[in-house]
């Protein structure tokens, strides 16, 4: 047994600041996985149809809570899906309700269920101004959809064409570059004010584009923005492990039925909710930075969103476990990252 096996750390209960839980059977399967590790999660609104209104968010929140026993302490933090029809007034109502944490911008066509998203970002000026005024954060899927842009450059080009414009035009708006994947993204966020932040997924800290093609095409390593080079992966790891307050945990765990992933046109999304905290711990441990894990998972995100820090703690230990090969539900199964493989950390019971 390696000397460090059995090492334990206790941290303040963490937050997952970017999560997909879907609906129906899949939701009932995945919500308990997250609730076992995280006190709160920011729930993405890209259902079909999307969560566009306050009423829809309130009823979606109720459905999520029905997936848990009353004894489980878990808070879903709701977001609304921005469309070309969203008005400044909707932002004001959402803020006054206290039921919405932020607004998610999907460039139309960028990713799963983004067809209802925004096709002309700079036309949303009035809505962004209202968000700045009412202190409503904007969460951004930062990729251009221009077919002339190489798929690996979509984030970098989005930052140049749109993200910088948003940040500079609305300096008081809190903006998140969701699931940052590139060195350019990391460096822009790092050099920005405290109103700009980025969430970081476990899979973008673990995989590179080589993992998409190791021995064949690997549909369970496909997500958007697509995983990038080793240089990009290192930049993301350094940002997270440094404890820098611009960066925080957002798993982007995105369950899809196996039959939709293992398909001639496979869906984008990687499932990590079952083992997200152990995956993060493994990366921080490998970089000898476990002392900054709590900042990344439990403090930086809460401060950015002006939420109280979670009460209570969770203990994780360095102890090998096997990741299940799949999780079955009524119609199909969900295949997690590293299915059937080992992970060197686990949550202590
Ligand atoms: O890989 C992804 N999956 N990226 C996204 O932006 C959306 C997500 C999903 O909803 O499946
Ligand atoms: Zn997402």
Coordinates of C-alpha atoms and ligand atoms in Angstrom, one line a residue:
X1 CA 0.0 0.0 0.0
X2 CA 1.5 3.4 -1.0
X3 CA 2.4 5.4 2.1
X4 CA -0.3 8.0 1.5
X5 CA -3.1 5.6 1.1
X6 CA -5.7 6.3 3.9
X7 CA -4.8 10.1 3.9
X8 CA -8.0 12.1 4.7
X9 CA -9.1 15.7 4.3
X10 CA -12.1 17.4 5.6
X11 CA -13.4 20.5 3.8
X12 CA -16.4 22.7 4.0
X13 CA -19.3 21.2 2.0
X14 CA -18.7 22.0 -1.7
X15 CA -20.8 23.5 -4.5
X16 CA -21.1 22.3 -8.1
X17 CA -21.5 25.6 -9.9
X18 CA -22.5 24.0 -13.3
X19 CA -24.6 20.9 -13.5
X20 CA -27.1 19.2 -15.9
X21 CA -29.7 16.9 -14.3
X22 CA -32.2 16.6 -17.2
X23 CA -35.7 15.4 -16.3
X24 CA -37.7 12.3 -15.6
X25 CA -35.9 9.0 -15.1
X26 CA -32.4 10.4 -15.7
X27 CA -33.0 13.1 -13.2
X28 CA -34.1 10.6 -10.6
X29 CA -30.9 8.6 -11.2
X30 CA -28.4 11.5 -11.2
X31 CA -29.6 14.0 -8.6
X32 CA -28.8 11.7 -5.6
X33 CA -25.3 11.3 -7.0
X34 CA -24.6 15.0 -6.8
X35 CA -26.5 15.5 -3.4
X36 CA -24.2 12.9 -1.8
X37 CA -21.2 15.2 -2.3
X38 CA -22.4 18.7 -2.9
X39 CA -24.6 21.0 -0.7
X40 CA -25.7 23.1 -3.7
X41 CA -25.6 22.9 -7.5
X42 CA -26.3 25.4 -10.2
X43 CA -28.8 23.7 -12.5
X44 CA -28.5 24.3 -16.2
X45 CA -31.7 25.2 -18.0
X46 CA -31.1 23.5 -21.4
X47 CA -34.1 21.1 -21.3
X48 CA -36.4 20.7 -24.2
X49 CA -38.3 23.0 -24.0
X50 CA -35.8 25.1 -22.0
X51 CA -36.4 26.7 -18.6
X52 CA -37.1 30.2 -19.8
X53 CA -39.5 31.6 -17.2
X54 CA -39.6 32.1 -13.5
X55 CA -42.5 29.7 -13.2
X56 CA -40.7 27.0 -15.1
X57 CA -37.6 27.4 -12.9
X58 CA -39.7 27.2 -9.8
X59 CA -41.5 24.0 -10.9
X60 CA -38.2 22.4 -12.2
X61 CA -36.7 23.1 -8.8
X62 CA -39.6 21.3 -7.1
X63 CA -39.1 18.3 -9.4
X64 CA -35.4 18.1 -8.6
X65 CA -36.1 18.1 -4.8
X66 CA -38.6 15.3 -5.3
X67 CA -35.7 13.1 -6.3
X68 CA -34.3 13.2 -2.8
X69 CA -35.4 12.0 0.6
X70 CA -36.4 14.8 2.9
X71 CA -33.4 14.0 5.1
X72 CA -31.0 15.0 2.3
X73 CA -29.8 18.5 2.5
X74 CA -29.3 19.8 -1.0
X75 CA -30.2 23.1 -2.6
X76 CA -30.6 23.4 -6.4
X77 CA -29.8 26.9 -7.6
X78 CA -31.8 27.8 -10.6
X79 CA -30.9 29.5 -13.9
X80 CA -32.9 30.8 -16.8
X81 CA -32.2 30.2 -20.4
X82 CA -31.6 33.4 -22.3
X83 CA -33.4 33.7 -25.7
X84 CA -33.7 36.5 -28.3
X85 CA -37.1 37.2 -26.7
X86 CA -35.9 37.7 -23.1
X87 CA -36.6 41.3 -22.0
X88 CA -35.0 43.6 -19.4
X89 CA -38.2 43.3 -17.4
X90 CA -37.9 39.5 -17.2
X91 CA -34.5 40.1 -15.5
X92 CA -36.0 42.5 -13.0
X93 CA -38.8 40.0 -12.1
X94 CA -36.3 37.1 -11.8
X95 CA -34.1 39.1 -9.5
X96 CA -37.1 40.3 -7.3
X97 CA -38.3 36.7 -7.0
X98 CA -35.1 35.6 -5.3
X99 CA -35.6 32.2 -7.1
X100 CA -33.0 32.6 -9.9
X101 CA -29.3 32.7 -9.4
X102 CA -28.3 33.7 -12.9
X103 CA -29.0 33.7 -16.6
X104 CA -27.4 31.2 -19.0
X105 CA -26.3 32.3 -22.5
X106 CA -26.1 29.6 -25.1
X107 CA -25.0 30.9 -28.5
X108 CA -27.6 29.3 -30.8
X109 CA -26.2 26.0 -32.3
X110 CA -23.2 25.8 -29.9
X111 CA -24.2 22.7 -28.0
X112 CA -26.9 20.3 -26.7
X113 CA -30.3 21.9 -26.9
X114 CA -28.9 25.4 -27.7
X115 CA -31.2 25.8 -30.7
X116 CA -33.4 28.1 -28.6
X117 CA -30.4 30.3 -27.7
X118 CA -29.1 33.6 -28.8
X119 CA -28.2 34.1 -32.5
X120 CA -27.1 37.7 -32.2
X121 CA -25.3 38.4 -29.0
X122 CA -24.6 42.1 -29.4
X123 CA -28.4 42.7 -29.9
X124 CA -28.9 41.6 -26.3
X125 CA -27.4 44.9 -25.0
X126 CA -30.5 46.0 -23.1
X127 CA -30.8 42.7 -21.3
X128 CA -27.2 42.7 -20.3
X129 CA -27.6 46.2 -19.0
X130 CA -30.5 45.1 -17.0
X131 CA -28.5 42.2 -15.6
X132 CA -25.8 44.6 -14.6
X133 CA -28.3 47.0 -13.0
X134 CA -30.1 44.3 -11.0
X135 CA -27.0 42.4 -10.2
X136 CA -27.9 39.2 -12.0
X137 CA -24.9 37.1 -13.1
X138 CA -24.5 35.9 -16.7
X139 CA -23.2 32.4 -17.3
X140 CA -21.7 32.1 -20.7
X141 CA -21.2 29.1 -23.0
X142 CA -18.2 30.6 -24.7
X143 CA -18.0 29.2 -28.2
X144 CA -18.6 30.7 -31.6
X145 CA -20.7 28.6 -34.0
X146 CA -19.1 30.1 -37.1
X147 CA -18.4 27.0 -39.3
X148 CA -15.2 28.7 -40.6
X149 CA -13.7 28.5 -37.2
X150 CA -11.7 25.4 -36.3
X151 CA -13.6 23.5 -33.6
X152 CA -10.6 23.7 -31.2
X153 CA -10.5 27.5 -31.6
X154 CA -14.1 28.2 -30.9
X155 CA -13.5 29.3 -27.3
X156 CA -10.5 31.5 -28.1
X157 CA -12.5 33.2 -31.0
X158 CA -15.5 33.7 -28.8
X159 CA -13.4 35.5 -26.2
X160 CA -12.0 37.8 -28.8
X161 CA -15.4 38.5 -30.6
X162 CA -17.9 38.5 -27.7
X163 CA -16.6 37.8 -24.2
X164 CA -14.3 40.8 -24.1
X165 CA -17.0 43.0 -25.5
X166 CA -19.4 41.9 -22.8
X167 CA -16.8 42.4 -20.0
X168 CA -15.8 45.8 -21.3
X169 CA -19.3 47.1 -22.1
X170 CA -20.8 46.0 -18.8
X171 CA -18.0 46.3 -16.2
X172 CA -20.4 45.9 -13.3
X173 CA -21.9 42.7 -14.6
X174 CA -20.7 39.5 -13.1
X175 CA -19.9 37.1 -15.9
X176 CA -18.8 33.4 -15.8
X177 CA -16.9 31.8 -18.7
X178 CA -18.4 28.4 -18.1
X179 CA -16.2 25.3 -18.4
X180 CA -13.1 27.1 -19.5
X181 CA -11.0 24.9 -21.7
X182 CA -8.2 27.0 -23.2
X183 CA -5.0 28.7 -22.1
X184 CA -6.4 31.9 -23.6
X185 CA -9.6 31.6 -21.6
X186 CA -7.7 31.1 -18.4
X187 CA -5.4 34.0 -19.0
X188 CA -8.2 36.4 -19.9
X189 CA -10.2 35.5 -16.8
X190 CA -7.1 35.6 -14.5
X191 CA -6.3 39.1 -15.6
X192 CA -9.9 40.4 -15.3
X193 CA -11.6 42.1 -12.4
X194 CA -13.4 40.1 -9.7
X195 CA -16.6 40.4 -11.7
X196 CA -15.2 37.8 -14.1
X197 CA -14.8 34.2 -13.2
X198 CA -14.6 30.7 -14.8
X199 CA -15.9 27.3 -13.8
X200 CA -13.7 24.3 -14.3
X201 CA -14.8 20.7 -14.9
X202 CA -13.0 17.6 -13.8
X203 CA -12.9 16.2 -17.3
X204 CA -11.1 19.3 -18.7
X205 CA -8.4 18.9 -16.0
X206 CA -8.0 15.1 -16.9
X207 CA -8.5 14.7 -20.6
X208 CA -6.8 16.1 -23.7
X209 CA -7.8 15.7 -27.3
X210 CA -5.6 12.6 -27.6
X211 CA -8.1 10.9 -25.3
X212 CA -10.8 11.4 -27.9
X213 CA -8.8 9.1 -30.2
X214 CA -6.9 6.7 -28.0
X215 CA -7.1 3.3 -29.9
X216 CA -10.3 4.4 -31.6
X217 CA -13.0 7.1 -31.3
X218 CA -14.1 7.6 -27.7
X219 CA -17.6 9.0 -27.5
X220 CA -17.6 9.1 -23.7
X221 CA -14.7 11.6 -23.9
X222 CA -16.7 14.0 -26.2
X223 CA -18.1 17.1 -24.7
X224 CA -18.4 20.8 -25.6
X225 CA -16.3 22.8 -25.5
X226 CA -14.2 19.9 -26.8
X227 CA -11.2 18.9 -24.7
X228 CA -8.0 20.5 -25.9
X229 CA -4.2 20.2 -25.8
X230 CA -1.9 19.3 -23.0
X231 CA -0.8 23.0 -22.8
X232 CA -4.4 24.0 -22.3
X233 CA -5.0 21.3 -19.7
X234 CA -2.0 22.5 -17.7
X235 CA -3.2 26.1 -17.8
X236 CA -6.6 25.0 -16.4
X237 CA -5.0 22.8 -13.7
X238 CA -2.6 25.6 -12.6
X239 CA -5.6 28.1 -12.4
X240 CA -7.6 25.7 -10.2
X241 CA -4.8 24.5 -8.0
X242 CA -3.5 28.0 -7.3
X243 CA -6.6 28.8 -5.3
X244 CA -7.1 32.0 -7.4
X245 CA -10.6 33.3 -6.6
X246 CA -11.5 33.7 -10.3
X247 CA -11.8 29.9 -10.6
X248 CA -14.3 27.4 -9.1
X249 CA -15.8 24.0 -9.4
X250 CA -18.5 23.4 -12.0
X251 CA -18.6 19.8 -13.1
X252 CA -20.7 20.2 -16.3
X253 CA -21.7 16.6 -15.6
X254 CA -24.0 16.0 -18.5
X255 CA -25.7 12.6 -18.6
X256 CA -26.9 11.2 -22.0
X257 CA -28.3 7.8 -22.7
X258 CA -25.5 5.5 -23.8
X259 CA -27.3 4.9 -27.1
X260 CA -27.2 8.7 -27.8
X261 CA -23.4 8.7 -27.1
X262 CA -22.4 5.5 -28.9
X263 CA -24.0 6.7 -32.1
X264 CA -23.1 7.8 -35.6
X265 CA -23.7 11.3 -34.4
X266 CA -22.9 11.1 -30.7
X267 CA -24.1 13.7 -28.2
X268 CA -21.7 16.0 -26.3
X269 CA -21.5 15.5 -22.6
X270 CA -19.5 13.6 -19.9
X271 CA -21.0 12.1 -16.8
X272 CA -19.1 12.8 -13.6
X273 CA -21.7 13.5 -11.0
X274 CA -21.1 10.1 -9.2
X275 CA -17.4 10.8 -8.5
X276 CA -16.9 14.5 -9.1
X277 CA -15.4 15.4 -5.8
X278 CA -13.0 12.4 -5.8
X279 CA -12.0 13.4 -9.3
X280 CA -11.2 16.9 -8.3
X281 CA -9.3 15.6 -5.2
X282 CA -7.3 13.3 -7.4
X283 CA -6.1 16.2 -9.6
X284 CA -5.4 18.5 -6.6
X285 CA -3.5 15.7 -4.9
X286 CA -1.4 14.9 -8.0
X287 CA -0.4 18.6 -8.1
X288 CA 0.4 18.6 -4.4
X289 CA -2.2 21.3 -3.8
X290 CA -4.9 19.7 -1.6
X291 CA -4.7 22.7 0.7
X292 CA -6.4 24.7 -2.1
X293 CA -9.2 22.2 -2.9
X294 CA -11.6 23.9 -0.4
X295 CA -11.1 27.3 -2.0
X296 CA -11.9 25.9 -5.4
X297 CA -14.9 23.8 -4.4
X298 CA -16.4 25.6 -1.4
X299 CA -15.4 29.2 -1.2
X300 CA -14.5 30.9 -4.5
X301 CA -17.9 30.1 -6.2
X302 CA -20.0 31.0 -3.2
X303 CA -18.2 34.4 -2.9
X304 CA -18.6 35.2 -6.6
X305 CA -22.3 34.4 -6.5
X306 CA -22.6 36.2 -3.1
X307 CA -24.0 33.1 -1.4
X308 CA -23.4 32.2 2.2
X309 CA -20.6 29.6 2.6
X310 CA -22.1 26.1 3.2
X311 CA -22.4 24.9 6.8
X312 CA -21.0 21.5 7.5
X313 CA -18.1 19.5 6.2
X314 CA -17.4 16.5 4.1
X315 CA -14.4 14.1 4.5
X316 CA -12.7 12.4 1.6
X317 CA -9.9 9.9 1.8
X318 CA -7.3 8.6 -0.5
X319 CA -8.6 5.1 -1.0
X320 CA -9.0 3.3 -4.3
X321 CA -12.5 2.6 -5.7
X322 CA -13.8 1.2 -8.9
X323 CA -16.0 3.5 -11.0
X324 CA -19.2 1.6 -12.0
X325 CA -19.2 0.5 -15.6
X326 CA -22.7 2.1 -16.0
X327 CA -25.8 3.3 -14.2
X328 CA -29.0 1.7 -15.4
X329 CA -32.4 3.4 -15.5
X330 CA -35.7 2.4 -17.1
X331 CA -34.9 2.8 -20.8
X332 CA -31.1 2.8 -21.1
X333 CA -27.9 3.4 -19.1
X334 CA -25.5 6.3 -18.4
X335 CA -21.8 5.6 -18.8
X336 CA -19.6 7.7 -16.4
X337 CA -16.1 9.0 -17.0
X338 CA -13.5 6.3 -16.4
X339 CA -16.2 3.6 -16.4
X340 CA -14.9 0.4 -14.9
X341 CA -11.6 2.1 -14.1
X342 CA -10.1 3.1 -10.7
X343 CA -10.1 6.4 -8.9
X344 CA -7.8 7.0 -6.0
X345 CA -10.1 9.0 -3.7
X346 CA -13.5 8.5 -2.3
X347 CA -16.0 10.2 0.0
X348 CA -15.7 8.8 3.6
X349 CA -19.0 7.5 4.9
Ligands
LIG1 O1 -20.7 18.7 -23.3 C1 -21.6 19.4 -23.1 N1 -22.8 18.8 -22.7 N2 -21.5 20.7 -23.2 C2 -22.6 21.5 -23.1 O2 -22.4 22.7 -23.2 C3 -23.9 21.0 -22.8 C4 -23.9 19.7 -22.2 C5 -25.2 18.9 -22.3 O3 -26.2 19.5 -22.0 O4 -25.2 17.8 -22.7
LIG2 ZN1 -23.1 22.5 -19.3

